Amino acid sequence: MPGASTWPGDAMAKKRVAVLISGRGSNMASLIEAAKAPDYPAEIALVLSNRPDAPGLELARKADVPTAVVDHRPHGKDRAAFERMLQHALDEHRVELICLAGFMRLFTREFVLRWHGRMLNIHPSLLPSFPGLDPHGQALRAGVKISGATVHFVIPETDAGPIIAQGEVPVLAGDTPDTLAARVLTVEHRIYPLALKLVVQGRVQMVDGRSIVDGGPASDGFLMMPRD
Ligand code: GRF
């Protein structure tokens, strides 16, 4: 019937995701890589950086992913003004979900609530342990035997919010923050694509400030240290 056709892709349209970065972009790269799979339910529609010189931007361009820069510096302490520019870029690219991946800016409460349930973050510790800066140094000083990474929904409090997926690694004798960071990063690259997929598939519900994941465990490859 003329005029009544539905684009066949509509029913299975991939969620349009923006990855927000400030630096290297290795988690961004892992999301781009995962999203290449035909059956992955999200596409990386935008990589956005607040730093024009973020190395991750070049990686995104090489992968043919649209990029944008919203420099925070002209806005000084006016976070709302920065966020208006950010929101504009997100609207322009029809972004439905945000993945923060090493994005080093704090948001206003208003911005976070606007994206409630639609903004994820990755932090390189087993939250709620060691939020904030220098998580690997914090882990080493605490003497934990296991560390790891967490993907969570973003709420107004920093490095908090319902946990979607966690992966763990051993902390080894002689570790420095750098060696531990490198080990944790391998886990980050596995759990972020997994967590995004679960969210986009509608398999994660937020209940009483926690995430309930249906359809099985939220991450595989668990490792317990020390071993008996
Ligand atoms: C990662 O360790 C991430 O967990 C943290 O910042 C780092 C970003 O690394 N939030 P990359 O830019 O993804 O390589």
Short mmCIF file of C-alpha atoms and ligand atoms in Angstrom, two decimals:
data_model
loop_
_atom_site.label_atom_id
_atom_site.label_comp_id
_atom_site.label_asym_id
_atom_site.label_seq_id
_atom_site.Cartn_x
_atom_site.Cartn_y
_atom_site.Cartn_z
CA MET A 1 0.00 0.00 0.00
CA PRO A 2 1.62 3.28 -1.03
CA GLY A 3 2.75 5.40 1.85
CA ALA A 4 2.16 2.64 4.41
CA SER A 5 5.42 0.79 4.09
CA THR A 6 7.59 0.26 7.12
CA TRP A 7 11.32 0.26 6.79
CA PRO A 8 12.19 -3.39 7.38
CA GLY A 9 15.04 -2.46 9.69
CA ASP A 10 12.73 -0.60 12.04
CA ALA A 11 11.84 -3.55 14.20
CA MET A 12 15.48 -4.43 14.68
CA ALA A 13 16.97 -0.95 14.51
CA LYS A 14 20.22 -0.80 16.40
CA LYS A 15 20.37 1.52 19.39
CA ARG A 16 22.37 4.62 18.63
CA VAL A 17 25.15 4.93 21.19
CA ALA A 18 27.59 7.77 21.86
CA VAL A 19 30.89 6.96 23.51
CA LEU A 20 32.29 9.89 25.48
CA ILE A 21 36.05 9.99 25.92
CA SER A 22 38.79 12.30 27.12
CA GLY A 23 41.91 10.31 26.22
CA ARG A 24 43.25 7.06 24.90
CA GLY A 25 39.96 5.44 23.99
CA SER A 26 40.77 1.76 24.38
CA ASN A 27 37.34 1.01 25.87
CA MET A 28 35.79 3.03 23.07
CA ALA A 29 37.72 0.85 20.61
CA SER A 30 36.41 -2.31 22.26
CA LEU A 31 32.84 -1.03 21.91
CA ILE A 32 33.41 -0.11 18.26
CA GLU A 33 34.87 -3.55 17.63
CA ALA A 34 31.98 -5.35 19.32
CA ALA A 35 29.43 -3.25 17.46
CA LYS A 36 30.85 -4.42 14.13
CA ALA A 37 29.19 -7.80 14.66
CA PRO A 38 26.01 -7.92 12.58
CA ASP A 39 24.01 -9.27 15.51
CA TYR A 40 25.25 -6.70 18.03
CA PRO A 41 22.19 -4.65 19.04
CA ALA A 42 23.89 -1.24 19.21
CA GLU A 43 25.84 0.93 16.81
CA ILE A 44 28.40 3.51 17.81
CA ALA A 45 26.79 6.55 16.24
CA LEU A 46 29.18 9.09 17.75
CA VAL A 47 32.46 9.36 19.59
CA LEU A 48 32.59 12.63 21.45
CA SER A 49 35.55 14.09 23.29
CA ASN A 50 35.89 17.13 25.50
CA ARG A 51 39.54 17.28 24.46
CA PRO A 52 40.41 18.05 20.85
CA ASP A 53 43.70 16.15 21.19
CA ALA A 54 42.27 12.92 22.65
CA PRO A 55 44.09 10.05 20.89
CA GLY A 56 40.83 8.08 20.84
CA LEU A 57 39.38 10.50 18.28
CA GLU A 58 41.89 9.36 15.70
CA LEU A 59 41.07 5.72 16.40
CA ALA A 60 37.38 6.47 15.90
CA ARG A 61 38.02 8.31 12.64
CA LYS A 62 40.07 5.38 11.37
CA ALA A 63 37.13 3.12 12.21
CA ASP A 64 34.79 5.44 10.24
CA VAL A 65 32.82 6.39 13.32
CA PRO A 66 31.51 9.99 13.41
CA THR A 67 33.34 12.15 15.91
CA ALA A 68 32.68 15.45 17.65
CA VAL A 69 34.59 17.65 20.04
CA VAL A 70 32.90 19.74 22.68
CA ASP A 71 35.73 21.51 24.42
CA HIS A 72 34.91 22.22 28.05
CA ARG A 73 37.51 24.96 28.44
CA PRO A 74 35.63 27.92 26.90
CA HIS A 75 32.84 27.27 29.43
CA GLY A 76 35.05 27.56 32.50
CA LYS A 77 33.08 26.52 35.55
CA ASP A 78 29.73 26.76 33.74
CA ARG A 79 29.00 23.06 33.49
CA ALA A 80 25.44 23.63 32.33
CA ALA A 81 26.68 25.63 29.33
CA PHE A 82 29.10 22.84 28.43
CA GLU A 83 26.30 20.30 28.74
CA ARG A 84 24.02 22.32 26.45
CA MET A 85 26.66 21.99 23.71
CA LEU A 86 27.08 18.33 24.53
CA GLN A 87 23.34 17.71 24.37
CA HIS A 88 23.20 19.54 21.05
CA ALA A 89 25.82 17.19 19.58
CA LEU A 90 23.99 14.16 20.99
CA ASP A 91 20.70 15.37 19.49
CA GLU A 92 22.32 16.02 16.14
CA HIS A 93 23.47 12.41 16.03
CA ARG A 94 20.16 11.07 17.40
CA VAL A 95 21.92 9.40 20.30
CA GLU A 96 19.77 7.15 22.50
CA LEU A 97 22.33 5.88 24.98
CA ILE A 98 25.64 7.18 26.33
CA CYS A 99 28.70 5.15 27.32
CA LEU A 100 31.26 7.07 29.34
CA ALA A 101 34.70 5.64 28.67
CA GLY A 102 37.41 7.59 30.41
CA PHE A 103 35.40 10.81 30.17
CA MET A 104 37.00 13.12 32.71
CA ARG A 105 34.22 15.63 33.32
CA LEU A 106 31.62 15.64 36.06
CA PHE A 107 28.01 16.28 35.05
CA THR A 108 25.34 18.36 36.71
CA ARG A 109 22.56 16.49 38.45
CA GLU A 110 20.14 17.73 35.79
CA PHE A 111 22.16 16.22 32.96
CA VAL A 112 22.53 12.90 34.76
CA LEU A 113 18.81 12.71 35.52
CA ARG A 114 17.97 13.55 31.92
CA TRP A 115 19.91 10.45 30.86
CA HIS A 116 18.78 8.30 33.77
CA GLY A 117 18.91 4.62 32.79
CA ARG A 118 20.50 5.57 29.47
CA MET A 119 24.03 6.44 30.56
CA LEU A 120 26.67 3.86 31.52
CA ASN A 121 30.15 4.26 32.94
CA ILE A 122 33.13 1.98 33.42
CA HIS A 123 35.38 2.27 36.44
CA PRO A 124 38.54 0.22 36.97
CA SER A 125 37.77 -1.21 40.39
CA LEU A 126 35.24 -3.53 41.94
CA LEU A 127 32.82 -0.82 43.05
CA PRO A 128 31.80 0.23 45.60
CA SER A 129 35.48 -0.19 46.54
CA PHE A 130 37.90 2.46 45.37
CA PRO A 131 35.78 5.05 43.56
CA GLY A 132 37.31 8.27 42.29
CA LEU A 133 40.91 8.93 41.42
CA ASP A 134 43.79 6.45 41.49
CA PRO A 135 41.69 3.31 41.99
CA HIS A 136 44.67 1.04 41.38
CA GLY A 137 46.81 2.86 43.95
CA GLN A 138 43.89 2.64 46.37
CA ALA A 139 43.58 -1.10 45.73
CA LEU A 140 47.30 -1.70 46.26
CA ARG A 141 47.37 0.37 49.45
CA ALA A 142 44.39 -1.57 50.76
CA GLY A 143 46.16 -4.85 50.04
CA VAL A 144 43.22 -6.44 48.26
CA LYS A 145 43.95 -9.76 46.54
CA ILE A 146 41.37 -9.27 43.81
CA SER A 147 40.56 -6.20 41.82
CA GLY A 148 38.66 -5.64 38.64
CA ALA A 149 36.31 -3.37 36.79
CA THR A 150 32.68 -2.35 36.99
CA VAL A 151 30.14 -1.13 34.46
CA HIS A 152 27.27 0.72 36.10
CA PHE A 153 24.42 3.07 35.37
CA VAL A 154 25.34 6.66 36.08
CA ILE A 155 23.65 8.46 38.94
CA PRO A 156 24.45 11.91 40.32
CA GLU A 157 26.99 10.50 42.81
CA THR A 158 30.38 9.81 41.21
CA ASP A 159 31.32 6.16 40.51
CA ALA A 160 28.10 4.92 42.04
CA GLY A 161 24.88 3.62 40.55
CA PRO A 162 23.38 0.22 39.82
CA ILE A 163 26.08 -2.27 38.85
CA ILE A 164 25.50 -4.05 35.56
CA ALA A 165 28.66 -6.12 35.16
CA GLN A 166 31.92 -6.73 36.96
CA GLY A 167 35.02 -8.66 36.05
CA GLU A 168 37.84 -9.54 38.32
CA VAL A 169 41.59 -10.03 38.12
CA PRO A 170 44.17 -11.12 40.67
CA VAL A 171 46.40 -8.59 42.37
CA LEU A 172 49.89 -10.03 42.19
CA ALA A 173 52.93 -9.54 44.40
CA GLY A 174 55.03 -6.76 42.94
CA ASP A 175 52.14 -5.09 41.16
CA THR A 176 52.38 -1.36 40.57
CA PRO A 177 49.40 0.80 39.70
CA ASP A 178 50.46 0.48 36.05
CA THR A 179 50.75 -3.30 35.96
CA LEU A 180 47.45 -3.67 37.78
CA ALA A 181 45.81 -1.14 35.45
CA ALA A 182 46.96 -3.11 32.41
CA ARG A 183 45.52 -6.35 33.80
CA VAL A 184 42.23 -4.70 34.73
CA LEU A 185 41.99 -3.10 31.29
CA THR A 186 41.78 -6.50 29.60
CA VAL A 187 38.70 -7.20 31.71
CA GLU A 188 37.24 -3.77 30.98
CA HIS A 189 37.37 -4.52 27.28
CA ARG A 190 35.30 -7.64 27.83
CA ILE A 191 32.67 -6.39 30.22
CA TYR A 192 31.78 -3.07 28.60
CA PRO A 193 30.50 -4.54 25.32
CA LEU A 194 28.71 -7.23 27.33
CA ALA A 195 27.03 -4.72 29.65
CA LEU A 196 25.96 -2.47 26.79
CA LYS A 197 24.47 -5.42 24.98
CA LEU A 198 22.49 -6.51 28.03
CA VAL A 199 21.10 -3.00 28.53
CA VAL A 200 20.17 -2.54 24.90
CA GLN A 201 18.48 -5.92 24.83
CA GLY A 202 16.31 -4.77 27.72
CA ARG A 203 17.70 -7.47 29.98
CA VAL A 204 18.69 -5.13 32.80
CA GLN A 205 16.16 -3.66 35.18
CA MET A 206 16.88 -1.13 37.88
CA VAL A 207 15.14 -2.17 41.07
CA ASP A 208 15.67 -0.35 44.38
CA GLY A 209 18.95 1.11 43.20
CA ARG A 210 20.28 -2.22 41.97
CA SER A 211 20.46 -3.80 38.52
CA ILE A 212 18.73 -7.10 37.98
CA VAL A 213 20.08 -8.92 34.96
CA ASP A 214 17.97 -11.65 33.47
CA GLY A 215 19.11 -14.35 31.13
CA GLY A 216 22.10 -15.53 33.10
CA PRO A 217 25.23 -14.22 34.70
CA ALA A 218 26.35 -10.73 33.81
CA SER A 219 29.93 -11.73 33.17
CA ASP A 220 31.95 -14.86 32.68
CA GLY A 221 35.51 -15.88 33.40
CA PHE A 222 35.34 -15.39 37.15
CA LEU A 223 38.61 -15.77 39.01
CA MET A 224 38.95 -16.07 42.74
CA MET A 225 42.17 -15.22 44.52
CA PRO A 226 43.88 -16.65 46.47
CA ARG A 227 43.16 -20.15 45.25
CA ASP A 228 43.10 -23.07 47.65
C1 GRF B 1 39.70 3.13 31.97
O1 GRF B 1 40.48 2.47 32.91
C2 GRF B 1 38.31 3.38 32.49
O2 GRF B 1 37.87 2.37 33.33
C3 GRF B 1 38.50 4.66 33.25
O3 GRF B 1 39.38 5.42 32.49
C4 GRF B 1 40.20 4.55 31.70
C5 GRF B 1 40.03 4.95 30.29
O4 GRF B 1 40.86 4.21 29.43
N1 GRF B 1 37.23 5.28 33.52
P1 GRF B 1 40.57 4.20 27.88
O5 GRF B 1 40.57 5.67 27.44
O6 GRF B 1 39.27 3.55 27.65
O7 GRF B 1 41.72 3.46 27.27
#
